[in-house]
Amino acid sequence: MIPALDEADNIGRVVTELSALPEAPDVLVIDDGSSDDTREVASRMGASVVSMPFNCGIGASVQVGVWMALAGGYEVVARFDGDGQHDPRQLERLRAHLDDDTADFVLASRYLEKSGFQSTFMRRLGSRWFAVLLRAVSGLKITDPTSGCWVANRKAAEVLFEEYSSDYPEVDSLVHLGKSGCRIREISVDFRARAGGRSSIEGLHVLYYMLKVTIALIIGRVRPTGAPNDGDPGWISSSTIKQSPSSARSSR
Amino acid sequence: MDFEFNYQAVAVISTLVALVAILELIRRRRIQDVLWLPWLLVAIAPAVVGLWIAPWAKLAQWLGIAYEPLILLVGASLLSFAMLLYLSVVVSTLIRRNLKLAQELAVLRHKVENLESPQESE
């Protein structure tokens, strides 16, 4: 799945690269209320596209992708960013750890071996802060907790579907996964520089991001598992999704 | 005596005005039932304080507040805090449900699009 907001400049390349893999996965783009041609470009490149009715935040978009994967009966779900930072050729490496059952959730890290694109100093510093905090509150040793590239099996996907922050969800979702007994593994992956467009975390957003994630990490440790019950989403069972061939292909 | 009557009258009138305003908003369905009770409690607060001032004065003395009327300010602040907290919980619930509805709408729309144009999806 590729959550995307205003990524018309990059999304085509990401979809094309994923589709060109030897074992091409089904590609689902979740358009989070883009004001550009993200939806059209992704669709033209052969991806299945789900459009959020308005900008709901990256977490809500990822949750839709996870939801469709679970409902479609898929055993593995992967997340790639729409800005082209993640090399789709790494998908098989990430997935290998799920296949040999040594992990439930595999996270791509740009800092484990410090190779490839390393981001700015301030971002590395922020990531380091979250890594230290994550280890303190949950005991997880993660070098790149803000990474948006991962693969998950059904066990981890069900945890993410149950609870996933609507904005800046990456770090506190690791706490939730850890608390739920999921085995988390991190492997070194070379990231690439953003091909075009702008990051959503700039200017004052950085301050909000740091504060929000720090508080969410600490609260997440003492929070009971399970989101408030807002009704049963069971209407979209695997049978209803499977009636649609394109839906089933889209997230496997 | 006059002074006491004045503030008690003001308290009762304030409560009546607030009650009329809130009940009218409820009647027009401008306030949902989940918010009726908190607002009605807020509305009757001035009358409760104005008509039974002695217990509040005693409470102020017990708390060691030298200027007794200050207890009213403390009470009003606490009531405002409680009301804002309650409203935050209500708004948070709405945000969460709004996102859930948006997610369901997105998935449903995707499904409908596939049903409407099966040749494109195959």
mmCIF file of C-alpha atoms in Angstrom:
data_model
loop_
_atom_site.group_PDB
_atom_site.id
_atom_site.type_symbol
_atom_site.label_atom_id
_atom_site.label_comp_id
_atom_site.label_asym_id
_atom_site.label_seq_id
_atom_site.Cartn_x
_atom_site.Cartn_y
_atom_site.Cartn_z
ATOM 1 C CA MET A 1 0.000 0.000 0.000
ATOM 2 C CA ILE A 2 1.103 3.513 -0.685
ATOM 3 C CA PRO A 3 -0.561 6.316 1.289
ATOM 4 C CA ALA A 4 -0.197 9.499 -0.717
ATOM 5 C CA LEU A 5 -1.008 13.185 -0.432
ATOM 6 C CA ASP A 6 -0.190 15.474 -3.352
ATOM 7 C CA GLU A 7 2.418 13.091 -4.766
ATOM 8 C CA ALA A 8 1.499 13.331 -8.454
ATOM 9 C CA ASP A 9 5.170 13.998 -9.290
ATOM 10 C CA ASN A 10 6.398 10.804 -7.598
ATOM 11 C CA ILE A 11 3.586 8.291 -7.341
ATOM 12 C CA GLY A 12 3.837 7.081 -10.939
ATOM 13 C CA ARG A 13 7.458 6.060 -10.498
ATOM 14 C CA VAL A 14 6.750 4.209 -7.231
ATOM 15 C CA VAL A 15 3.821 2.292 -8.719
ATOM 16 C CA THR A 16 5.805 1.452 -11.867
ATOM 17 C CA GLU A 17 8.783 0.177 -9.859
ATOM 18 C CA LEU A 18 6.584 -1.973 -7.640
ATOM 19 C CA SER A 19 4.715 -3.383 -10.634
ATOM 20 C CA ALA A 20 8.005 -4.214 -12.354
ATOM 21 C CA LEU A 21 9.214 -6.498 -9.540
ATOM 22 C CA PRO A 22 9.647 -10.176 -10.514
ATOM 23 C CA GLU A 23 6.882 -11.146 -8.078
ATOM 24 C CA ALA A 24 4.851 -8.025 -8.576
ATOM 25 C CA PRO A 25 2.611 -7.249 -5.598
ATOM 26 C CA ASP A 26 -0.866 -5.854 -5.931
ATOM 27 C CA VAL A 27 -0.516 -2.132 -5.460
ATOM 28 C CA LEU A 28 -3.069 -0.097 -3.555
ATOM 29 C CA VAL A 29 -2.693 3.683 -3.427
ATOM 30 C CA ILE A 30 -4.675 5.464 -0.734
ATOM 31 C CA ASP A 31 -5.155 9.029 -1.886
ATOM 32 C CA ASP A 32 -5.604 11.128 1.251
ATOM 33 C CA GLY A 33 -7.533 14.007 -0.301
ATOM 34 C CA SER A 34 -4.882 15.188 -2.756
ATOM 35 C CA SER A 35 -5.436 18.459 -4.576
ATOM 36 C CA ASP A 36 -3.255 17.392 -7.504
ATOM 37 C CA ASP A 37 -3.484 14.458 -9.946
ATOM 38 C CA THR A 38 -2.177 11.794 -7.554
ATOM 39 C CA ARG A 39 -5.276 9.642 -8.015
ATOM 40 C CA GLU A 40 -5.283 9.880 -11.815
ATOM 41 C CA VAL A 41 -1.539 9.223 -12.153
ATOM 42 C CA ALA A 42 -1.644 6.210 -9.823
ATOM 43 C CA SER A 43 -4.669 4.791 -11.577
ATOM 44 C CA ARG A 44 -3.081 5.310 -15.019
ATOM 45 C CA MET A 45 0.005 3.405 -13.863
ATOM 46 C CA GLY A 46 -2.139 0.413 -12.963
ATOM 47 C CA ALA A 47 -2.590 0.818 -9.222
ATOM 48 C CA SER A 48 -5.888 0.297 -7.515
ATOM 49 C CA VAL A 49 -6.814 3.589 -5.859
ATOM 50 C CA VAL A 50 -8.909 4.264 -2.786
ATOM 51 C CA SER A 51 -9.755 7.931 -2.270
ATOM 52 C CA MET A 52 -10.376 9.315 1.184
ATOM 53 C CA PRO A 53 -13.298 11.787 1.055
ATOM 54 C CA PHE A 54 -11.076 14.469 2.602
ATOM 55 C CA ASN A 55 -7.627 14.716 4.147
ATOM 56 C CA CYS A 56 -7.823 12.334 7.118
ATOM 57 C CA GLY A 57 -4.144 12.019 8.018
ATOM 58 C CA ILE A 58 -1.629 9.404 7.009
ATOM 59 C CA GLY A 59 -2.585 7.054 9.837
ATOM 60 C CA ALA A 60 -6.232 6.856 8.763
ATOM 61 C CA SER A 61 -5.081 6.187 5.189
ATOM 62 C CA VAL A 62 -2.708 3.414 6.217
ATOM 63 C CA GLN A 63 -5.473 1.891 8.319
ATOM 64 C CA VAL A 64 -7.715 1.746 5.239
ATOM 65 C CA GLY A 65 -4.956 -0.113 3.378
ATOM 66 C CA VAL A 66 -4.543 -2.535 6.270
ATOM 67 C CA TRP A 67 -8.295 -2.970 6.465
ATOM 68 C CA MET A 68 -8.561 -3.845 2.773
ATOM 69 C CA ALA A 69 -5.633 -6.234 3.006
ATOM 70 C CA LEU A 70 -7.186 -8.055 5.959
ATOM 71 C CA ALA A 71 -10.617 -8.135 4.384
ATOM 72 C CA GLY A 72 -9.122 -9.345 1.102
ATOM 73 C CA GLY A 73 -7.500 -12.308 2.823
ATOM 74 C CA TYR A 74 -3.906 -11.221 2.171
ATOM 75 C CA GLU A 75 -1.183 -12.802 4.285
ATOM 76 C CA VAL A 76 1.303 -9.937 3.934
ATOM 77 C CA VAL A 77 0.820 -6.200 3.737
ATOM 78 C CA ALA A 78 3.620 -3.720 3.010
ATOM 79 C CA ARG A 79 3.759 0.031 3.249
ATOM 80 C CA PHE A 80 5.823 2.240 0.980
ATOM 81 C CA ASP A 81 5.805 6.030 0.919
ATOM 82 C CA GLY A 82 4.565 7.811 -2.160
ATOM 83 C CA ASP A 83 7.549 10.148 -2.381
ATOM 84 C CA GLY A 84 9.914 7.559 -3.880
ATOM 85 C CA GLN A 85 12.230 7.364 -0.838
ATOM 86 C CA HIS A 86 11.750 3.623 -0.484
ATOM 87 C CA ASP A 87 13.273 1.332 -3.067
ATOM 88 C CA PRO A 88 10.618 -1.264 -4.034
ATOM 89 C CA ARG A 89 13.388 -3.760 -4.836
ATOM 90 C CA GLN A 90 13.853 -4.126 -1.051
ATOM 91 C CA LEU A 91 10.395 -5.606 -0.659
ATOM 92 C CA GLU A 92 11.552 -9.201 -0.992
ATOM 93 C CA ARG A 93 14.323 -8.694 1.584
ATOM 94 C CA LEU A 94 11.816 -7.273 4.044
ATOM 95 C CA ARG A 95 9.311 -10.003 3.362
ATOM 96 C CA ALA A 96 11.854 -12.810 3.806
ATOM 97 C CA HIS A 97 11.745 -12.368 7.575
ATOM 98 C CA LEU A 98 8.000 -12.861 7.601
ATOM 99 C CA ASP A 99 8.280 -15.903 5.365
ATOM 100 C CA ASP A 100 10.780 -17.637 7.666
ATOM 101 C CA ASP A 101 8.582 -16.703 10.647
ATOM 102 C CA THR A 102 11.266 -14.799 12.551
ATOM 103 C CA ALA A 103 9.172 -11.636 12.754
ATOM 104 C CA ASP A 104 5.609 -10.347 12.558
ATOM 105 C CA PHE A 105 6.582 -6.831 11.573
ATOM 106 C CA VAL A 106 9.728 -5.886 9.664
ATOM 107 C CA LEU A 107 10.827 -2.264 9.608
ATOM 108 C CA ALA A 108 13.228 -0.788 7.058
ATOM 109 C CA SER A 109 15.978 1.262 8.703
ATOM 110 C CA ARG A 110 18.187 3.853 7.054
ATOM 111 C CA TYR A 111 20.311 4.222 10.207
ATOM 112 C CA LEU A 112 21.127 0.602 11.075
ATOM 113 C CA GLU A 113 24.185 0.548 8.800
ATOM 114 C CA LYS A 114 24.092 4.230 7.922
ATOM 115 C CA SER A 115 24.080 3.635 4.202
ATOM 116 C CA GLY A 116 22.063 5.343 1.473
ATOM 117 C CA PHE A 117 20.286 8.691 1.920
ATOM 118 C CA GLN A 118 20.629 9.770 5.573
ATOM 119 C CA SER A 119 18.230 12.727 5.842
ATOM 120 C CA THR A 120 19.135 16.044 7.495
ATOM 121 C CA PHE A 121 20.999 16.370 10.811
ATOM 122 C CA MET A 122 17.887 17.652 12.619
ATOM 123 C CA ARG A 123 15.785 14.748 11.377
ATOM 124 C CA ARG A 124 18.442 12.259 12.420
ATOM 125 C CA LEU A 125 18.553 13.929 15.829
ATOM 126 C CA GLY A 126 14.764 13.699 16.134
ATOM 127 C CA SER A 127 14.817 10.072 15.099
ATOM 128 C CA ARG A 128 17.548 9.365 17.650
ATOM 129 C CA TRP A 129 15.439 11.006 20.379
ATOM 130 C CA PHE A 130 12.486 8.778 19.545
ATOM 131 C CA ALA A 131 14.741 5.709 19.445
ATOM 132 C CA VAL A 132 16.006 6.460 22.966
ATOM 133 C CA LEU A 133 12.492 7.175 24.226
ATOM 134 C CA LEU A 134 11.115 4.048 22.557
ATOM 135 C CA ARG A 135 13.736 1.918 24.237
ATOM 136 C CA ALA A 136 13.022 3.553 27.605
ATOM 137 C CA VAL A 137 9.248 3.088 27.488
ATOM 138 C CA SER A 138 8.985 -0.259 25.715
ATOM 139 C CA GLY A 139 12.431 -1.836 25.628
ATOM 140 C CA LEU A 140 12.431 -1.935 21.820
ATOM 141 C CA LYS A 141 15.803 -1.407 20.149
ATOM 142 C CA ILE A 142 14.863 0.409 16.960
ATOM 143 C CA THR A 143 17.290 2.694 15.118
ATOM 144 C CA ASP A 144 14.793 4.264 12.705
ATOM 145 C CA PRO A 145 11.416 4.488 14.461
ATOM 146 C CA THR A 146 10.078 7.129 12.045
ATOM 147 C CA SER A 147 10.547 4.878 9.022
ATOM 148 C CA GLY A 148 7.457 4.622 6.846
ATOM 149 C CA CYS A 149 8.574 1.438 5.086
ATOM 150 C CA TRP A 150 7.540 -1.889 6.579
ATOM 151 C CA VAL A 151 5.942 -5.241 5.965
ATOM 152 C CA ALA A 152 3.532 -6.965 8.332
ATOM 153 C CA ASN A 153 1.888 -10.340 8.571
ATOM 154 C CA ARG A 154 -1.780 -10.730 9.496
ATOM 155 C CA LYS A 155 -1.088 -10.788 13.222
ATOM 156 C CA ALA A 156 0.658 -7.401 13.117
ATOM 157 C CA ALA A 157 -1.823 -6.030 10.569
ATOM 158 C CA GLU A 158 -4.714 -6.837 12.902
ATOM 159 C CA VAL A 159 -2.970 -4.897 15.667
ATOM 160 C CA LEU A 160 -2.476 -1.913 13.345
ATOM 161 C CA PHE A 161 -6.078 -2.100 12.199
ATOM 162 C CA GLU A 162 -7.261 -2.069 15.783
ATOM 163 C CA GLU A 163 -5.346 1.085 16.683
ATOM 164 C CA TYR A 164 -3.244 3.439 14.627
ATOM 165 C CA SER A 165 -2.826 7.165 15.272
ATOM 166 C CA SER A 166 -4.310 9.362 12.577
ATOM 167 C CA ASP A 167 -1.284 11.625 12.330
ATOM 168 C CA TYR A 168 2.417 10.790 12.780
ATOM 169 C CA PRO A 169 1.594 7.191 13.710
ATOM 170 C CA GLU A 170 4.903 5.467 12.979
ATOM 171 C CA VAL A 171 6.622 5.643 16.371
ATOM 172 C CA ASP A 172 3.745 4.971 18.747
ATOM 173 C CA SER A 173 2.482 2.132 16.556
ATOM 174 C CA LEU A 174 5.723 0.324 17.444
ATOM 175 C CA VAL A 175 4.834 0.598 21.138
ATOM 176 C CA HIS A 176 1.391 -0.806 20.396
ATOM 177 C CA LEU A 177 2.838 -3.661 18.312
ATOM 178 C CA GLY A 178 5.340 -4.481 21.039
ATOM 179 C CA LYS A 179 2.667 -4.472 23.742
ATOM 180 C CA SER A 180 0.530 -6.778 21.626
ATOM 181 C CA GLY A 181 3.269 -9.384 21.506
ATOM 182 C CA CYS A 182 4.305 -8.874 17.882
ATOM 183 C CA ARG A 183 7.904 -9.707 17.026
ATOM 184 C CA ILE A 184 9.459 -6.587 15.508
ATOM 185 C CA ARG A 185 12.596 -6.814 13.420
ATOM 186 C CA GLU A 186 14.573 -4.061 11.788
ATOM 187 C CA ILE A 187 16.755 -4.506 8.731
ATOM 188 C CA SER A 188 19.050 -2.065 6.988
ATOM 189 C CA VAL A 189 17.679 -0.603 3.771
ATOM 190 C CA ASP A 190 19.103 2.163 1.603
ATOM 191 C CA PHE A 191 16.656 5.014 1.303
ATOM 192 C CA ARG A 192 16.673 7.518 -1.537
ATOM 193 C CA ALA A 193 16.269 11.277 -1.502
ATOM 194 C CA ARG A 194 12.717 12.483 -2.141
ATOM 195 C CA ALA A 195 12.321 12.717 -5.908
ATOM 196 C CA GLY A 196 10.051 15.772 -5.866
ATOM 197 C CA GLY A 197 7.363 17.619 -3.932
ATOM 198 C CA ARG A 198 7.613 18.652 -0.273
ATOM 199 C CA SER A 199 7.626 16.788 3.027
ATOM 200 C CA SER A 200 4.632 17.337 5.305
ATOM 201 C CA ILE A 201 6.951 17.787 8.307
ATOM 202 C CA GLU A 202 8.446 21.240 7.894
ATOM 203 C CA GLY A 203 8.518 24.504 9.835
ATOM 204 C CA LEU A 204 6.244 24.580 12.880
ATOM 205 C CA HIS A 205 5.021 21.068 12.053
ATOM 206 C CA VAL A 206 8.374 19.803 13.327
ATOM 207 C CA LEU A 207 7.666 21.181 16.809
ATOM 208 C CA TYR A 208 4.162 19.722 16.843
ATOM 209 C CA TYR A 209 5.506 16.417 15.519
ATOM 210 C CA MET A 210 8.174 16.151 18.235
ATOM 211 C CA LEU A 211 5.755 17.062 21.036
ATOM 212 C CA LYS A 212 2.892 14.918 19.794
ATOM 213 C CA VAL A 213 4.971 11.805 19.236
ATOM 214 C CA THR A 214 6.843 12.198 22.529
ATOM 215 C CA ILE A 215 3.583 12.441 24.487
ATOM 216 C CA ALA A 216 2.006 9.627 22.438
ATOM 217 C CA LEU A 217 4.974 7.372 23.204
ATOM 218 C CA ILE A 218 4.738 7.915 26.931
ATOM 219 C CA ILE A 219 0.939 7.663 27.041
ATOM 220 C CA GLY A 220 1.035 4.642 24.718
ATOM 221 C CA ARG A 221 2.993 2.696 27.311
ATOM 222 C CA VAL A 222 0.276 2.986 29.941
ATOM 223 C CA ARG A 223 -2.716 2.979 27.635
ATOM 224 C CA PRO A 224 -4.947 -0.101 27.643
ATOM 225 C CA THR A 225 -4.875 -1.965 24.340
ATOM 226 C CA GLY A 226 -7.879 -1.719 22.064
ATOM 227 C CA ALA A 227 -9.472 1.390 20.593
ATOM 228 C CA PRO A 228 -12.896 2.584 21.801
ATOM 229 C CA ASN A 229 -15.671 0.606 20.184
ATOM 230 C CA ASP A 230 -17.352 2.795 17.571
ATOM 231 C CA GLY A 231 -19.307 0.051 15.926
ATOM 232 C CA ASP A 232 -18.537 -3.149 14.150
ATOM 233 C CA PRO A 233 -16.750 -2.707 10.817
ATOM 234 C CA GLY A 234 -17.491 -6.359 10.060
ATOM 235 C CA TRP A 235 -19.801 -5.420 7.190
ATOM 236 C CA ILE A 236 -16.764 -5.409 4.946
ATOM 237 C CA SER A 237 -15.979 -9.053 5.442
ATOM 238 C CA SER A 238 -13.500 -10.954 3.347
ATOM 239 C CA SER A 239 -16.349 -12.379 1.280
ATOM 240 C CA THR A 240 -17.674 -8.943 0.314
ATOM 241 C CA ILE A 241 -14.233 -7.698 -0.654
ATOM 242 C CA LYS A 242 -13.417 -10.851 -2.570
ATOM 243 C CA GLN A 243 -16.458 -10.308 -4.789
ATOM 244 C CA SER A 244 -14.452 -7.543 -6.396
ATOM 245 C CA PRO A 245 -11.479 -8.970 -8.294
ATOM 246 C CA SER A 246 -9.644 -5.679 -8.473
ATOM 247 C CA SER A 247 -10.018 -5.103 -4.754
ATOM 248 C CA ALA A 248 -8.512 -8.472 -4.013
ATOM 249 C CA ARG A 249 -5.613 -7.909 -6.332
ATOM 250 C CA SER A 250 -4.963 -4.458 -5.025
ATOM 251 C CA SER A 251 -3.466 -5.226 -1.661
ATOM 252 C CA ARG A 252 -2.087 -8.746 -1.792
ATOM 253 C CA MET B 1 -30.156 42.919 53.791
ATOM 254 C CA ASP B 2 -30.619 44.915 50.614
ATOM 255 C CA PHE B 3 -27.214 43.861 49.428
ATOM 256 C CA GLU B 4 -28.008 40.190 50.102
ATOM 257 C CA PHE B 5 -31.315 40.495 48.285
ATOM 258 C CA ASN B 6 -29.571 42.139 45.335
ATOM 259 C CA TYR B 7 -27.020 39.418 44.751
ATOM 260 C CA GLN B 8 -29.580 36.683 45.326
ATOM 261 C CA ALA B 9 -31.896 38.328 42.830
ATOM 262 C CA VAL B 10 -29.083 38.633 40.309
ATOM 263 C CA ALA B 11 -28.186 34.963 40.842
ATOM 264 C CA VAL B 12 -31.767 33.820 40.326
ATOM 265 C CA ILE B 13 -32.293 36.060 37.300
ATOM 266 C CA SER B 14 -28.997 34.844 35.787
ATOM 267 C CA THR B 15 -30.096 31.266 36.260
ATOM 268 C CA LEU B 16 -33.506 31.927 34.743
ATOM 269 C CA VAL B 17 -32.017 33.699 31.708
ATOM 270 C CA ALA B 18 -29.475 30.907 31.212
ATOM 271 C CA LEU B 19 -32.157 28.243 31.648
ATOM 272 C CA VAL B 20 -34.488 29.908 29.140
ATOM 273 C CA ALA B 21 -31.652 30.261 26.612
ATOM 274 C CA ILE B 22 -30.508 26.665 27.031
ATOM 275 C CA LEU B 23 -34.027 25.199 27.010
ATOM 276 C CA GLU B 24 -34.839 27.178 23.873
ATOM 277 C CA LEU B 25 -31.676 25.817 22.180
ATOM 278 C CA ILE B 26 -32.677 22.305 23.255
ATOM 279 C CA ARG B 27 -36.215 22.877 21.942
ATOM 280 C CA ARG B 28 -34.802 23.980 18.580
ATOM 281 C CA ARG B 29 -32.508 20.912 18.564
ATOM 282 C CA ARG B 30 -29.444 23.143 18.491
ATOM 283 C CA ILE B 31 -27.991 21.288 21.486
ATOM 284 C CA GLN B 32 -27.822 17.519 21.320
ATOM 285 C CA ASP B 33 -29.096 15.440 24.211
ATOM 286 C CA VAL B 34 -25.596 14.361 25.199
ATOM 287 C CA LEU B 35 -24.913 18.000 26.143
ATOM 288 C CA TRP B 36 -28.221 18.869 27.826
ATOM 289 C CA LEU B 37 -27.355 17.850 31.338
ATOM 290 C CA PRO B 38 -23.955 19.553 31.637
ATOM 291 C CA TRP B 39 -25.368 22.839 30.349
ATOM 292 C CA LEU B 40 -28.408 22.689 32.647
ATOM 293 C CA LEU B 41 -26.068 22.082 35.582
ATOM 294 C CA VAL B 42 -23.999 25.097 34.553
ATOM 295 C CA ALA B 43 -27.162 27.182 34.230
ATOM 296 C CA ILE B 44 -28.406 26.473 37.753
ATOM 297 C CA ALA B 45 -24.986 27.010 39.324
ATOM 298 C CA PRO B 46 -25.483 30.787 39.988
ATOM 299 C CA ALA B 47 -28.777 30.136 41.812
ATOM 300 C CA VAL B 48 -27.269 27.319 43.897
ATOM 301 C CA VAL B 49 -24.435 29.603 44.949
ATOM 302 C CA GLY B 50 -26.570 32.747 45.395
ATOM 303 C CA LEU B 51 -29.378 31.216 47.472
ATOM 304 C CA TRP B 52 -27.176 29.113 49.738
ATOM 305 C CA ILE B 53 -24.148 31.307 50.278
ATOM 306 C CA ALA B 54 -23.419 30.145 53.875
ATOM 307 C CA PRO B 55 -22.031 26.700 52.960
ATOM 308 C CA TRP B 56 -19.726 28.311 50.403
ATOM 309 C CA ALA B 57 -18.483 30.817 52.980
ATOM 310 C CA LYS B 58 -17.772 27.944 55.365
ATOM 311 C CA LEU B 59 -15.948 26.067 52.627
ATOM 312 C CA ALA B 60 -13.836 29.157 51.940
ATOM 313 C CA GLN B 61 -12.963 29.419 55.625
ATOM 314 C CA TRP B 62 -12.126 25.702 55.766
ATOM 315 C CA LEU B 63 -9.847 26.089 52.748
ATOM 316 C CA GLY B 64 -8.197 29.087 54.368
ATOM 317 C CA ILE B 65 -9.277 31.574 51.730
ATOM 318 C CA ALA B 66 -9.021 35.013 53.386
ATOM 319 C CA TYR B 67 -11.337 36.773 50.940
ATOM 320 C CA GLU B 68 -14.425 34.529 50.968
ATOM 321 C CA PRO B 69 -16.046 35.624 47.666
ATOM 322 C CA LEU B 70 -12.945 34.272 45.938
ATOM 323 C CA ILE B 71 -14.397 30.786 46.461
ATOM 324 C CA LEU B 72 -16.955 31.662 43.793
ATOM 325 C CA LEU B 73 -14.201 32.442 41.323
ATOM 326 C CA VAL B 74 -12.476 29.172 42.169
ATOM 327 C CA GLY B 75 -15.780 27.308 41.764
ATOM 328 C CA ALA B 76 -16.504 28.996 38.433
ATOM 329 C CA SER B 77 -13.003 28.150 37.193
ATOM 330 C CA LEU B 78 -13.370 24.502 38.194
ATOM 331 C CA LEU B 79 -16.802 24.329 36.562
ATOM 332 C CA SER B 80 -15.406 25.858 33.344
ATOM 333 C CA PHE B 81 -12.517 23.406 33.408
ATOM 334 C CA ALA B 82 -14.871 20.451 33.875
ATOM 335 C CA MET B 83 -17.120 21.688 31.069
ATOM 336 C CA LEU B 84 -14.200 22.179 28.663
ATOM 337 C CA LEU B 85 -12.851 18.755 29.545
ATOM 338 C CA TYR B 86 -16.238 17.182 28.895
ATOM 339 C CA LEU B 87 -16.557 19.022 25.569
ATOM 340 C CA SER B 88 -13.045 17.847 24.599
ATOM 341 C CA VAL B 89 -14.095 14.254 25.217
ATOM 342 C CA VAL B 90 -17.245 14.754 23.130
ATOM 343 C CA VAL B 91 -15.294 16.416 20.279
ATOM 344 C CA SER B 92 -12.630 13.685 20.382
ATOM 345 C CA THR B 93 -15.324 11.044 20.065
ATOM 346 C CA LEU B 94 -16.764 12.902 17.093
ATOM 347 C CA ILE B 95 -13.323 13.187 15.424
ATOM 348 C CA ARG B 96 -12.691 9.468 15.897
ATOM 349 C CA ARG B 97 -16.111 8.525 14.519
ATOM 350 C CA ASN B 98 -15.734 11.008 11.661
ATOM 351 C CA LEU B 99 -12.464 9.352 10.633
ATOM 352 C CA LYS B 100 -14.037 5.911 10.878
ATOM 353 C CA LEU B 101 -16.907 7.044 8.659
ATOM 354 C CA ALA B 102 -14.466 8.587 6.170
ATOM 355 C CA GLN B 103 -12.566 5.290 6.036
ATOM 356 C CA GLU B 104 -15.746 3.305 5.490
ATOM 357 C CA LEU B 105 -16.858 5.775 2.813
ATOM 358 C CA ALA B 106 -13.514 5.455 1.007
ATOM 359 C CA VAL B 107 -13.700 1.657 0.986
ATOM 360 C CA LEU B 108 -17.349 1.675 -0.084
ATOM 361 C CA ARG B 109 -16.663 4.161 -2.871
ATOM 362 C CA HIS B 110 -13.824 1.941 -4.088
ATOM 363 C CA LYS B 111 -16.132 -1.042 -4.080
ATOM 364 C CA VAL B 112 -18.908 0.803 -5.917
ATOM 365 C CA GLU B 113 -16.454 2.054 -8.562
ATOM 366 C CA ASN B 114 -15.308 -1.516 -9.147
ATOM 367 C CA LEU B 115 -18.877 -2.738 -9.437
ATOM 368 C CA GLU B 116 -19.766 0.043 -11.868
ATOM 369 C CA SER B 117 -16.798 -0.531 -14.171
ATOM 370 C CA PRO B 118 -15.759 -4.197 -13.869
ATOM 371 C CA GLN B 119 -14.085 -4.133 -17.272
ATOM 372 C CA GLU B 120 -11.592 -1.517 -16.039
ATOM 373 C CA SER B 121 -10.758 -3.464 -12.936
ATOM 374 C CA GLU B 122 -10.011 -6.707 -14.759
#
